[in-house]
PDB file of C-alpha atoms and ligand atoms in Angstrom:
ATOM      1  CA  MET A  53      18.529 -68.173 -10.261  1.00  0.00           C
ATOM      2  CA  SER A  54      21.454 -70.206  -9.021  1.00  0.00           C
ATOM      3  CA  ILE A  55      25.010 -68.885  -9.169  1.00  0.00           C
ATOM      4  CA  PRO A  56      27.727 -71.559  -9.397  1.00  0.00           C
ATOM      5  CA  SER A  57      30.628 -71.693  -6.969  1.00  0.00           C
ATOM      6  CA  ILE A  58      34.363 -72.154  -7.500  1.00  0.00           C
ATOM      7  CA  LEU A  59      36.588 -74.032  -5.052  1.00  0.00           C
ATOM      8  CA  LEU A  60      39.495 -72.070  -3.603  1.00  0.00           C
ATOM      9  CA  ASN A  61      42.852 -73.760  -2.921  1.00  0.00           C
ATOM     10  CA  ASN A  62      41.856 -74.479   0.694  1.00  0.00           C
ATOM     11  CA  GLY A  63      38.538 -76.120  -0.242  1.00  0.00           C
ATOM     12  CA  VAL A  64      36.339 -73.093   0.568  1.00  0.00           C
ATOM     13  CA  ALA A  65      33.630 -72.471  -2.065  1.00  0.00           C
ATOM     14  CA  ILE A  66      33.162 -68.944  -3.437  1.00  0.00           C
ATOM     15  CA  PRO A  67      30.109 -67.932  -5.503  1.00  0.00           C
ATOM     16  CA  GLN A  68      31.511 -67.037  -8.923  1.00  0.00           C
ATOM     17  CA  LEU A  69      29.403 -63.879  -9.203  1.00  0.00           C
ATOM     18  CA  GLY A  70      28.971 -61.398  -6.397  1.00  0.00           C
ATOM     19  CA  PHE A  71      27.929 -57.804  -5.740  1.00  0.00           C
ATOM     20  CA  GLY A  72      30.553 -55.022  -5.799  1.00  0.00           C
ATOM     21  CA  THR A  73      30.126 -52.149  -3.367  1.00  0.00           C
ATOM     22  CA  TYR A  74      32.879 -49.651  -4.272  1.00  0.00           C
ATOM     23  CA  LYS A  75      31.449 -46.111  -4.318  1.00  0.00           C
ATOM     24  CA  LEU A  76      28.122 -47.140  -2.819  1.00  0.00           C
ATOM     25  CA  GLN A  77      27.326 -44.463  -0.240  1.00  0.00           C
ATOM     26  CA  PRO A  78      26.756 -45.789   3.280  1.00  0.00           C
ATOM     27  CA  ALA A  79      23.155 -44.497   3.207  1.00  0.00           C
ATOM     28  CA  GLN A  80      22.268 -46.562   0.127  1.00  0.00           C
ATOM     29  CA  THR A  81      24.394 -49.646   0.791  1.00  0.00           C
ATOM     30  CA  ARG A  82      22.061 -51.605   3.093  1.00  0.00           C
ATOM     31  CA  ASP A  83      19.107 -51.394   0.701  1.00  0.00           C
ATOM     32  CA  LEU A  84      21.123 -52.160  -2.423  1.00  0.00           C
ATOM     33  CA  VAL A  85      22.856 -55.170  -0.867  1.00  0.00           C
ATOM     34  CA  LEU A  86      19.422 -56.419   0.226  1.00  0.00           C
ATOM     35  CA  ARG A  87      18.224 -55.993  -3.377  1.00  0.00           C
ATOM     36  CA  ALA A  88      21.185 -58.053  -4.508  1.00  0.00           C
ATOM     37  CA  PHE A  89      20.319 -60.836  -2.046  1.00  0.00           C
ATOM     38  CA  GLU A  90      16.718 -60.788  -3.349  1.00  0.00           C
ATOM     39  CA  ALA A  91      18.087 -61.144  -6.891  1.00  0.00           C
ATOM     40  CA  GLY A  92      20.019 -64.261  -5.847  1.00  0.00           C
ATOM     41  CA  TYR A  93      23.495 -62.865  -5.096  1.00  0.00           C
ATOM     42  CA  ARG A  94      25.172 -64.573  -2.136  1.00  0.00           C
ATOM     43  CA  HIS A  95      28.588 -62.893  -2.308  1.00  0.00           C
ATOM     44  CA  VAL A  96      29.404 -59.275  -1.413  1.00  0.00           C
ATOM     45  CA  ASP A  97      32.733 -57.530  -2.021  1.00  0.00           C
ATOM     46  CA  THR A  98      33.573 -54.627   0.293  1.00  0.00           C
ATOM     47  CA  ALA A  99      36.740 -53.079   1.746  1.00  0.00           C
ATOM     48  CA  GLN A 100      37.839 -50.934   4.652  1.00  0.00           C
ATOM     49  CA  MET A 101      38.520 -48.268   2.014  1.00  0.00           C
ATOM     50  CA  TYR A 102      34.871 -48.208   0.876  1.00  0.00           C
ATOM     51  CA  ARG A 103      33.602 -47.121   4.309  1.00  0.00           C
ATOM     52  CA  ASN A 104      30.427 -49.151   3.982  1.00  0.00           C
ATOM     53  CA  GLU A 105      31.301 -52.339   5.876  1.00  0.00           C
ATOM     54  CA  ARG A 106      28.817 -51.538   8.647  1.00  0.00           C
ATOM     55  CA  GLU A 107      25.947 -51.196   6.159  1.00  0.00           C
ATOM     56  CA  VAL A 108      26.982 -54.376   4.311  1.00  0.00           C
ATOM     57  CA  GLY A 109      26.834 -56.181   7.659  1.00  0.00           C
ATOM     58  CA  GLU A 110      23.423 -54.683   8.390  1.00  0.00           C
ATOM     59  CA  ALA A 111      22.139 -56.053   5.087  1.00  0.00           C
ATOM     60  CA  VAL A 112      23.510 -59.526   5.861  1.00  0.00           C
ATOM     61  CA  ALA A 113      21.701 -59.441   9.213  1.00  0.00           C
ATOM     62  CA  ALA A 114      18.471 -58.021   7.771  1.00  0.00           C
ATOM     63  CA  SER A 115      18.405 -60.554   4.912  1.00  0.00           C
ATOM     64  CA  GLY A 116      17.514 -63.373   7.286  1.00  0.00           C
ATOM     65  CA  LEU A 117      19.846 -65.617   5.295  1.00  0.00           C
ATOM     66  CA  PRO A 118      21.848 -68.136   7.326  1.00  0.00           C
ATOM     67  CA  ARG A 119      25.355 -66.718   7.780  1.00  0.00           C
ATOM     68  CA  ALA A 120      26.874 -69.768   6.087  1.00  0.00           C
ATOM     69  CA  GLU A 121      24.939 -69.007   2.879  1.00  0.00           C
ATOM     70  CA  VAL A 122      26.529 -65.584   2.408  1.00  0.00           C
ATOM     71  CA  PHE A 123      30.128 -64.996   1.305  1.00  0.00           C
ATOM     72  CA  VAL A 124      31.630 -61.703   2.530  1.00  0.00           C
ATOM     73  CA  THR A 125      34.981 -60.302   1.391  1.00  0.00           C
ATOM     74  CA  SER A 126      36.766 -57.293   2.844  1.00  0.00           C
ATOM     75  CA  LYS A 127      40.242 -55.806   2.329  1.00  0.00           C
ATOM     76  CA  LEU A 128      43.009 -54.366   4.447  1.00  0.00           C
ATOM     77  CA  ASN A 129      43.527 -50.637   4.002  1.00  0.00           C
ATOM     78  CA  ASN A 130      46.858 -49.433   2.610  1.00  0.00           C
ATOM     79  CA  ALA A 131      48.047 -47.697   5.785  1.00  0.00           C
ATOM     80  CA  PHE A 132      47.963 -50.898   7.835  1.00  0.00           C
ATOM     81  CA  HIS A 133      50.634 -53.218   6.434  1.00  0.00           C
ATOM     82  CA  ALA A 134      52.607 -53.284   9.708  1.00  0.00           C
ATOM     83  CA  HIS A 135      51.833 -56.559  11.517  1.00  0.00           C
ATOM     84  CA  ASP A 136      50.009 -55.180  14.565  1.00  0.00           C
ATOM     85  CA  ASP A 137      48.182 -52.559  12.503  1.00  0.00           C
ATOM     86  CA  ALA A 138      46.902 -55.281  10.168  1.00  0.00           C
ATOM     87  CA  LEU A 139      45.580 -57.361  13.079  1.00  0.00           C
ATOM     88  CA  ALA A 140      43.877 -54.335  14.642  1.00  0.00           C
ATOM     89  CA  ALA A 141      42.376 -53.266  11.303  1.00  0.00           C
ATOM     90  CA  PHE A 142      40.970 -56.757  10.774  1.00  0.00           C
ATOM     91  CA  ASP A 143      39.355 -56.620  14.219  1.00  0.00           C
ATOM     92  CA  ARG A 144      37.734 -53.308  13.288  1.00  0.00           C
ATOM     93  CA  SER A 145      36.390 -54.797  10.053  1.00  0.00           C
ATOM     94  CA  LEU A 146      34.809 -57.686  11.929  1.00  0.00           C
ATOM     95  CA  GLU A 147      33.297 -55.315  14.434  1.00  0.00           C
ATOM     96  CA  GLU A 148      31.891 -53.069  11.689  1.00  0.00           C
ATOM     97  CA  LEU A 149      30.487 -55.998   9.720  1.00  0.00           C
ATOM     98  CA  GLY A 150      29.193 -57.879  12.728  1.00  0.00           C
ATOM     99  CA  THR A 151      29.268 -61.093  10.717  1.00  0.00           C
ATOM    100  CA  GLY A 152      31.271 -63.089  13.286  1.00  0.00           C
ATOM    101  CA  TYR A 153      33.890 -64.053  10.705  1.00  0.00           C
ATOM    102  CA  LEU A 154      34.934 -63.068   7.196  1.00  0.00           C
ATOM    103  CA  ASP A 155      34.842 -65.482   4.284  1.00  0.00           C
ATOM    104  CA  LEU A 156      37.768 -63.797   2.555  1.00  0.00           C
ATOM    105  CA  PHE A 157      40.183 -61.052   3.638  1.00  0.00           C
ATOM    106  CA  LEU A 158      42.606 -59.475   1.168  1.00  0.00           C
ATOM    107  CA  VAL A 159      45.662 -57.216   1.197  1.00  0.00           C
ATOM    108  CA  HIS A 160      44.102 -54.433  -0.922  1.00  0.00           C
ATOM    109  CA  TRP A 161      47.238 -53.129  -2.700  1.00  0.00           C
ATOM    110  CA  PRO A 162      50.877 -54.293  -2.542  1.00  0.00           C
ATOM    111  CA  MET A 163      52.226 -50.753  -1.991  1.00  0.00           C
ATOM    112  CA  PRO A 164      55.739 -51.699  -3.182  1.00  0.00           C
ATOM    113  CA  ALA A 165      57.119 -48.279  -2.195  1.00  0.00           C
ATOM    114  CA  VAL A 166      56.177 -49.062   1.418  1.00  0.00           C
ATOM    115  CA  GLY A 167      57.606 -52.551   1.019  1.00  0.00           C
ATOM    116  CA  ARG A 168      55.741 -54.279   3.866  1.00  0.00           C
ATOM    117  CA  TYR A 169      53.229 -56.499   2.074  1.00  0.00           C
ATOM    118  CA  THR A 170      54.938 -59.720   3.195  1.00  0.00           C
ATOM    119  CA  GLU A 171      54.574 -58.491   6.780  1.00  0.00           C
ATOM    120  CA  ALA A 172      50.865 -57.828   6.152  1.00  0.00           C
ATOM    121  CA  TRP A 173      50.613 -61.305   4.649  1.00  0.00           C
ATOM    122  CA  ALA A 174      52.092 -62.880   7.789  1.00  0.00           C
ATOM    123  CA  ALA A 175      49.367 -61.131   9.814  1.00  0.00           C
ATOM    124  CA  LEU A 176      46.697 -62.475   7.458  1.00  0.00           C
ATOM    125  CA  GLU A 177      48.110 -65.978   7.923  1.00  0.00           C
ATOM    126  CA  GLU A 178      47.577 -65.574  11.695  1.00  0.00           C
ATOM    127  CA  ILE A 179      44.017 -64.386  11.109  1.00  0.00           C
ATOM    128  CA  LEU A 180      43.376 -67.442   8.928  1.00  0.00           C
ATOM    129  CA  ALA A 181      44.820 -69.757  11.579  1.00  0.00           C
ATOM    130  CA  SER A 182      42.549 -68.176  14.196  1.00  0.00           C
ATOM    131  CA  GLY A 183      39.493 -69.144  12.126  1.00  0.00           C
ATOM    132  CA  ARG A 184      38.207 -65.570  11.886  1.00  0.00           C
ATOM    133  CA  ALA A 185      38.687 -65.571   8.108  1.00  0.00           C
ATOM    134  CA  ARG A 186      37.888 -68.709   6.111  1.00  0.00           C
ATOM    135  CA  ALA A 187      40.293 -67.719   3.323  1.00  0.00           C
ATOM    136  CA  ILE A 188      42.906 -65.015   2.693  1.00  0.00           C
ATOM    137  CA  GLY A 189      44.203 -63.499  -0.505  1.00  0.00           C
ATOM    138  CA  VAL A 190      45.643 -60.449  -2.206  1.00  0.00           C
ATOM    139  CA  SER A 191      44.496 -57.736  -4.565  1.00  0.00           C
ATOM    140  CA  ASN A 192      46.365 -55.858  -7.279  1.00  0.00           C
ATOM    141  CA  PHE A 193      49.435 -58.087  -6.941  1.00  0.00           C
ATOM    142  CA  GLN A 194      51.700 -58.408  -9.950  1.00  0.00           C
ATOM    143  CA  PRO A 195      53.506 -61.743 -10.437  1.00  0.00           C
ATOM    144  CA  ALA A 196      56.673 -60.264  -8.853  1.00  0.00           C
ATOM    145  CA  HIS A 197      54.737 -59.364  -5.690  1.00  0.00           C
ATOM    146  CA  LEU A 198      53.119 -62.793  -5.590  1.00  0.00           C
ATOM    147  CA  GLU A 199      56.492 -64.473  -5.957  1.00  0.00           C
ATOM    148  CA  ARG A 200      57.706 -62.757  -2.784  1.00  0.00           C
ATOM    149  CA  VAL A 201      54.576 -63.753  -0.880  1.00  0.00           C
ATOM    150  CA  LEU A 202      54.955 -67.364  -2.023  1.00  0.00           C
ATOM    151  CA  GLU A 203      58.638 -67.359  -1.017  1.00  0.00           C
ATOM    152  CA  THR A 204      58.256 -65.790   2.406  1.00  0.00           C
ATOM    153  CA  GLY A 205      54.810 -67.055   3.423  1.00  0.00           C
ATOM    154  CA  THR A 206      53.556 -70.454   4.469  1.00  0.00           C
ATOM    155  CA  VAL A 207      50.047 -70.199   2.950  1.00  0.00           C
ATOM    156  CA  ALA A 208      49.481 -69.413  -0.737  1.00  0.00           C
ATOM    157  CA  PRO A 209      46.908 -66.684  -1.434  1.00  0.00           C
ATOM    158  CA  ALA A 210      43.494 -68.132  -2.327  1.00  0.00           C
ATOM    159  CA  VAL A 211      42.721 -65.307  -4.759  1.00  0.00           C
ATOM    160  CA  ASN A 212      44.300 -62.372  -6.548  1.00  0.00           C
ATOM    161  CA  GLN A 213      41.737 -59.645  -7.223  1.00  0.00           C
ATOM    162  CA  VAL A 214      42.866 -57.431 -10.124  1.00  0.00           C
ATOM    163  CA  GLU A 215      41.386 -54.962 -12.591  1.00  0.00           C
ATOM    164  CA  LEU A 216      40.253 -57.099 -15.515  1.00  0.00           C
ATOM    165  CA  HIS A 217      37.793 -56.535 -18.378  1.00  0.00           C
ATOM    166  CA  PRO A 218      37.793 -56.808 -22.179  1.00  0.00           C
ATOM    167  CA  TYR A 219      40.117 -53.780 -22.520  1.00  0.00           C
ATOM    168  CA  LEU A 220      42.543 -55.216 -19.910  1.00  0.00           C
ATOM    169  CA  ARG A 221      42.767 -58.983 -20.326  1.00  0.00           C
ATOM    170  CA  GLN A 222      45.606 -59.470 -17.843  1.00  0.00           C
ATOM    171  CA  ASP A 223      47.012 -62.589 -19.542  1.00  0.00           C
ATOM    172  CA  ALA A 224      50.295 -62.614 -17.581  1.00  0.00           C
ATOM    173  CA  VAL A 225      48.653 -62.205 -14.171  1.00  0.00           C
ATOM    174  CA  ARG A 226      45.994 -64.821 -14.942  1.00  0.00           C
ATOM    175  CA  ALA A 227      48.608 -67.305 -16.140  1.00  0.00           C
ATOM    176  CA  PHE A 228      50.719 -66.790 -13.015  1.00  0.00           C
ATOM    177  CA  ASP A 229      47.671 -67.141 -10.754  1.00  0.00           C
ATOM    178  CA  ALA A 230      46.528 -70.326 -12.522  1.00  0.00           C
ATOM    179  CA  ALA A 231      49.993 -71.885 -12.341  1.00  0.00           C
ATOM    180  CA  HIS A 232      49.965 -71.380  -8.559  1.00  0.00           C
ATOM    181  CA  GLY A 233      46.399 -72.459  -7.787  1.00  0.00           C
ATOM    182  CA  ILE A 234      45.294 -68.869  -7.146  1.00  0.00           C
ATOM    183  CA  VAL A 235      41.794 -67.913  -8.336  1.00  0.00           C
ATOM    184  CA  THR A 236      41.690 -64.667 -10.323  1.00  0.00           C
ATOM    185  CA  GLU A 237      38.967 -62.203  -9.358  1.00  0.00           C
ATOM    186  CA  ALA A 238      38.113 -59.489 -11.897  1.00  0.00           C
ATOM    187  CA  TRP A 239      37.477 -56.046 -10.460  1.00  0.00           C
ATOM    188  CA  SER A 240      35.750 -53.436 -12.612  1.00  0.00           C
ATOM    189  CA  PRO A 241      34.526 -56.329 -14.776  1.00  0.00           C
ATOM    190  CA  LEU A 242      32.591 -53.831 -16.922  1.00  0.00           C
ATOM    191  CA  GLY A 243      35.550 -51.428 -17.062  1.00  0.00           C
ATOM    192  CA  ARG A 244      33.295 -49.127 -14.997  1.00  0.00           C
ATOM    193  CA  GLY A 245      30.959 -49.052 -17.987  1.00  0.00           C
ATOM    194  CA  SER A 246      33.653 -48.116 -20.526  1.00  0.00           C
ATOM    195  CA  VAL A 247      33.403 -51.372 -22.500  1.00  0.00           C
ATOM    196  CA  LEU A 248      29.603 -51.370 -22.788  1.00  0.00           C
ATOM    197  CA  GLY A 249      29.457 -49.120 -25.847  1.00  0.00           C
ATOM    198  CA  ASP A 250      31.928 -51.197 -27.820  1.00  0.00           C
ATOM    199  CA  PRO A 251      30.438 -52.264 -31.184  1.00  0.00           C
ATOM    200  CA  VAL A 252      31.907 -55.795 -30.939  1.00  0.00           C
ATOM    201  CA  ILE A 253      30.263 -56.299 -27.562  1.00  0.00           C
ATOM    202  CA  ALA A 254      27.008 -54.789 -28.825  1.00  0.00           C
ATOM    203  CA  GLU A 255      27.008 -57.269 -31.708  1.00  0.00           C
ATOM    204  CA  VAL A 256      27.692 -60.287 -29.466  1.00  0.00           C
ATOM    205  CA  ALA A 257      24.920 -59.134 -27.121  1.00  0.00           C
ATOM    206  CA  ARG A 258      22.477 -58.670 -29.982  1.00  0.00           C
ATOM    207  CA  ARG A 259      23.145 -62.186 -31.305  1.00  0.00           C
ATOM    208  CA  HIS A 260      22.268 -63.698 -27.935  1.00  0.00           C
ATOM    209  CA  GLY A 261      19.375 -61.397 -27.080  1.00  0.00           C
ATOM    210  CA  VAL A 262      21.147 -60.108 -23.973  1.00  0.00           C
ATOM    211  CA  THR A 263      22.491 -56.710 -22.851  1.00  0.00           C
ATOM    212  CA  PRO A 264      26.131 -55.640 -23.370  1.00  0.00           C
ATOM    213  CA  ALA A 265      26.728 -55.951 -19.601  1.00  0.00           C
ATOM    214  CA  GLN A 266      25.406 -59.522 -19.648  1.00  0.00           C
ATOM    215  CA  ALA A 267      27.600 -60.440 -22.633  1.00  0.00           C
ATOM    216  CA  VAL A 268      30.715 -59.105 -20.863  1.00  0.00           C
ATOM    217  CA  LEU A 269      29.886 -60.790 -17.555  1.00  0.00           C
ATOM    218  CA  ARG A 270      29.241 -64.078 -19.390  1.00  0.00           C
ATOM    219  CA  TRP A 271      32.690 -63.741 -21.029  1.00  0.00           C
ATOM    220  CA  HIS A 272      34.260 -63.450 -17.560  1.00  0.00           C
ATOM    221  CA  VAL A 273      32.286 -66.412 -16.209  1.00  0.00           C
ATOM    222  CA  GLN A 274      33.285 -68.655 -19.121  1.00  0.00           C
ATOM    223  CA  ARG A 275      36.937 -67.732 -18.605  1.00  0.00           C
ATOM    224  CA  GLY A 276      36.550 -69.048 -15.069  1.00  0.00           C
ATOM    225  CA  ASP A 277      37.196 -65.824 -13.162  1.00  0.00           C
ATOM    226  CA  VAL A 278      35.184 -64.510 -10.204  1.00  0.00           C
ATOM    227  CA  VAL A 279      33.268 -61.252 -10.854  1.00  0.00           C
ATOM    228  CA  PHE A 280      31.300 -58.761  -8.750  1.00  0.00           C
ATOM    229  CA  PRO A 281      29.779 -56.036 -10.916  1.00  0.00           C
ATOM    230  CA  LYS A 282      28.576 -52.960  -9.069  1.00  0.00           C
ATOM    231  CA  SER A 283      25.368 -51.103  -9.765  1.00  0.00           C
ATOM    232  CA  ALA A 284      23.216 -48.748  -7.722  1.00  0.00           C
ATOM    233  CA  THR A 285      20.251 -49.348 -10.067  1.00  0.00           C
ATOM    234  CA  PRO A 286      17.954 -52.177  -8.916  1.00  0.00           C
ATOM    235  CA  ALA A 287      17.036 -53.329 -12.450  1.00  0.00           C
ATOM    236  CA  ARG A 288      20.726 -53.549 -13.372  1.00  0.00           C
ATOM    237  CA  ILE A 289      21.520 -55.471 -10.199  1.00  0.00           C
ATOM    238  CA  VAL A 290      19.025 -58.113 -11.380  1.00  0.00           C
ATOM    239  CA  GLU A 291      20.293 -57.958 -14.975  1.00  0.00           C
ATOM    240  CA  ASN A 292      23.939 -58.424 -13.984  1.00  0.00           C
ATOM    241  CA  ALA A 293      23.246 -61.695 -12.155  1.00  0.00           C
ATOM    242  CA  ASP A 294      21.195 -63.144 -15.009  1.00  0.00           C
ATOM    243  CA  VAL A 295      24.110 -64.547 -17.005  1.00  0.00           C
ATOM    244  CA  PHE A 296      23.772 -68.293 -16.453  1.00  0.00           C
ATOM    245  CA  GLY A 297      21.046 -69.060 -19.016  1.00  0.00           C
ATOM    246  CA  PHE A 298      23.092 -68.656 -22.219  1.00  0.00           C
ATOM    247  CA  GLU A 299      26.532 -69.559 -23.499  1.00  0.00           C
ATOM    248  CA  LEU A 300      28.964 -67.710 -25.764  1.00  0.00           C
ATOM    249  CA  PRO A 301      30.477 -69.875 -28.509  1.00  0.00           C
ATOM    250  CA  ASP A 302      34.254 -69.809 -29.080  1.00  0.00           C
ATOM    251  CA  ALA A 303      33.899 -67.260 -31.880  1.00  0.00           C
ATOM    252  CA  ASP A 304      32.236 -64.743 -29.556  1.00  0.00           C
ATOM    253  CA  MET A 305      34.748 -65.423 -26.774  1.00  0.00           C
ATOM    254  CA  SER A 306      37.579 -64.761 -29.254  1.00  0.00           C
ATOM    255  CA  ALA A 307      35.924 -61.619 -30.580  1.00  0.00           C
ATOM    256  CA  ILE A 308      35.779 -60.165 -27.035  1.00  0.00           C
ATOM    257  CA  ASP A 309      39.322 -61.420 -26.311  1.00  0.00           C
ATOM    258  CA  GLY A 310      40.429 -59.412 -29.337  1.00  0.00           C
ATOM    259  CA  LEU A 311      39.411 -56.110 -27.732  1.00  0.00           C
ATOM    260  CA  ASN A 312      42.345 -56.048 -25.313  1.00  0.00           C
ATOM    261  CA  ARG A 313      44.238 -52.725 -25.227  1.00  0.00           C
ATOM    262  CA  ASP A 314      45.988 -53.125 -21.870  1.00  0.00           C
ATOM    263  CA  GLU A 315      43.945 -50.107 -20.791  1.00  0.00           C
ATOM    264  CA  ARG A 316      43.397 -49.468 -17.072  1.00  0.00           C
ATOM    265  CA  THR A 317      40.608 -47.469 -15.455  1.00  0.00           C
ATOM    266  CA  GLY A 318      42.369 -47.545 -12.070  1.00  0.00           C
ATOM    267  CA  SER A 319      45.862 -47.240 -10.567  1.00  0.00           C
ATOM    268  CA  HIS A 320      48.832 -49.387 -11.578  1.00  0.00           C
ATOM    269  CA  PRO A 321      49.887 -51.747  -8.761  1.00  0.00           C
ATOM    270  CA  ASP A 322      53.578 -50.892  -9.180  1.00  0.00           C
ATOM    271  CA  THR A 323      53.011 -47.194  -8.554  1.00  0.00           C
ATOM    272  CA  GLU A 324      49.939 -46.977  -6.284  1.00  0.00           C
ATOM    273  CA  ASN A 325      51.333 -45.654  -2.996  1.00  0.00           C
ATOM    274  CA  ARG A 326      48.514 -43.749  -1.304  1.00  0.00           C
ATOM    275  CA  THR A 327      48.197 -44.595   2.366  1.00  0.00           C
ATOM    276  CA  ASP A 328      45.633 -41.932   3.147  1.00  0.00           C
ATOM    277  CA  ARG A 329      42.653 -44.223   2.533  1.00  0.00           C
TER     278      ARG A 329
HETATM  279  P1  LIG B 113      32.201 -52.132 -12.697  1.00  0.00           P
HETATM  280  O1  LIG B 113      33.028 -52.572 -13.832  1.00  0.00           O
HETATM  281  O2  LIG B 113      31.416 -53.117 -11.928  1.00  0.00           O
HETATM  282  O3  LIG B 113      31.252 -50.994 -13.276  1.00  0.00           O
HETATM  283  C1  LIG B 113      30.276 -50.386 -12.495  1.00  0.00           C
HETATM  284  C2  LIG B 113      29.589 -49.293 -13.332  1.00  0.00           C
HETATM  285  O4  LIG B 113      29.134 -49.841 -14.568  1.00  0.00           O
HETATM  286  C3  LIG B 113      28.345 -48.772 -12.629  1.00  0.00           C
HETATM  287  O5  LIG B 113      28.669 -47.705 -11.771  1.00  0.00           O
HETATM  288  C4  LIG B 113      27.475 -48.338 -13.794  1.00  0.00           C
HETATM  289  O6  LIG B 113      27.878 -47.065 -14.227  1.00  0.00           O
HETATM  290  C5  LIG B 113      27.837 -49.357 -14.867  1.00  0.00           C
HETATM  291  N1  LIG B 113      26.907 -50.508 -14.929  1.00  0.00           N
HETATM  292  C6  LIG B 113      26.805 -51.542 -14.044  1.00  0.00           C
HETATM  293  N2  LIG B 113      25.891 -52.428 -14.472  1.00  0.00           N
HETATM  294  C7  LIG B 113      25.404 -51.949 -15.649  1.00  0.00           C
HETATM  295  C8  LIG B 113      24.439 -52.427 -16.573  1.00  0.00           C
HETATM  296  N3  LIG B 113      23.798 -53.581 -16.383  1.00  0.00           N
HETATM  297  N4  LIG B 113      24.206 -51.683 -17.681  1.00  0.00           N
HETATM  298  C9  LIG B 113      24.849 -50.520 -17.887  1.00  0.00           C
HETATM  299  N5  LIG B 113      25.782 -50.009 -17.064  1.00  0.00           N
HETATM  300  C10 LIG B 113      26.055 -50.726 -15.943  1.00  0.00           C
HETATM  301  O7  LIG B 113      33.148 -51.241 -11.750  1.00  0.00           O
HETATM  302  P2  LIG B 113      33.596 -51.204 -10.232  1.00  0.00           P
HETATM  303  O8  LIG B 113      32.501 -50.841  -9.316  1.00  0.00           O
HETATM  304  O9  LIG B 113      34.818 -50.364 -10.217  1.00  0.00           O
HETATM  305  O10 LIG B 113      34.069 -52.707  -9.943  1.00  0.00           O
HETATM  306  C11 LIG B 113      33.232 -53.688  -9.366  1.00  0.00           C
HETATM  307  C12 LIG B 113      33.671 -54.004  -7.964  1.00  0.00           C
HETATM  308  O11 LIG B 113      35.035 -54.418  -7.944  1.00  0.00           O
HETATM  309  C13 LIG B 113      33.676 -52.794  -7.007  1.00  0.00           C
HETATM  310  O12 LIG B 113      32.392 -52.387  -6.639  1.00  0.00           O
HETATM  311  C14 LIG B 113      34.526 -53.337  -5.902  1.00  0.00           C
HETATM  312  O13 LIG B 113      33.767 -54.242  -5.097  1.00  0.00           O
HETATM  313  C15 LIG B 113      35.611 -54.065  -6.686  1.00  0.00           C
HETATM  314  N6  LIG B 113      36.815 -53.218  -6.918  1.00  0.00           N
HETATM  315  C16 LIG B 113      37.990 -53.602  -6.331  1.00  0.00           C
HETATM  316  C17 LIG B 113      39.130 -52.835  -6.504  1.00  0.00           C
HETATM  317  C18 LIG B 113      40.419 -53.271  -5.865  1.00  0.00           C
HETATM  318  O14 LIG B 113      41.389 -52.493  -5.877  1.00  0.00           O
HETATM  319  N7  LIG B 113      40.504 -54.449  -5.319  1.00  0.00           N
HETATM  320  C19 LIG B 113      39.094 -51.656  -7.253  1.00  0.00           C
HETATM  321  C20 LIG B 113      37.894 -51.281  -7.851  1.00  0.00           C
HETATM  322  C21 LIG B 113      36.769 -52.080  -7.693  1.00  0.00           C
END
């Protein structure tokens, strides 16, 4: 199975579908990431916050895949927005992962109450210039936060990774990202499972002989966003990557579009202010 890539604004290619690792316990992470590689995934999304970077790196090493064929993303923890803290935290990530460089490094949350995300961004620009990250971006940034980064920075973020699924379509964020050449990445693409029992999704899935998860992931792919569903179940890891052999017609895309309720499963970027993780 071959997963297509999308070009970021600096010419780096990112596989459109990857493997999410939030809430994977360190003890299970190596094996599950290896399962994902066997199923054809070549992109892994981790974060300092997930505390499994070391095991993700072990899986990359154990896979035997050439480093250049694997795309690894990690994210800066919320307590480290001060310039020197951000640089030191990045160094720790690289050491944990042992991958030599990162493909993508993100500011995990804007933390507007702390008010230092432009400082963190300046540190990420230095990391990019050093060649130790091939691309840099942000996560959970609202258009107002992105505007400040674009005003004060010299490099535009390559991606904005936000919560996005059929119950949270994120039209305004996606439109802002697109207008500025920023690729939107959809976290919790399955709404952490909440959208899978929806009768509209069940009906679309039935029509195409696929599972509800596959129908939802196909909807994301056809909208052009990057996704990285998470599962700790090997059969579902395989299932979630098998979304490139069918196509949803406009009517099915619209039916899933129509499910939007602006409903979040996670924190709101304007109010998330926890630095203890
Ligand atoms: P998700 O939407 O990928 O849902 C995962 C859950 O859905 C699983 O735990 C399982 O219960 C269910 N599931 C998965 N595949 C299934 C299948 N085929 N059939 C039935 N049920 C299935 O949620 P997520 O893990 O929150 O998000 C995916 C990834 O996004 C994370 O692992 C992480 O890498 C990233 N993420 C980023 C942020 C951020 O702030 N940047 C926040 C949350 C998640």
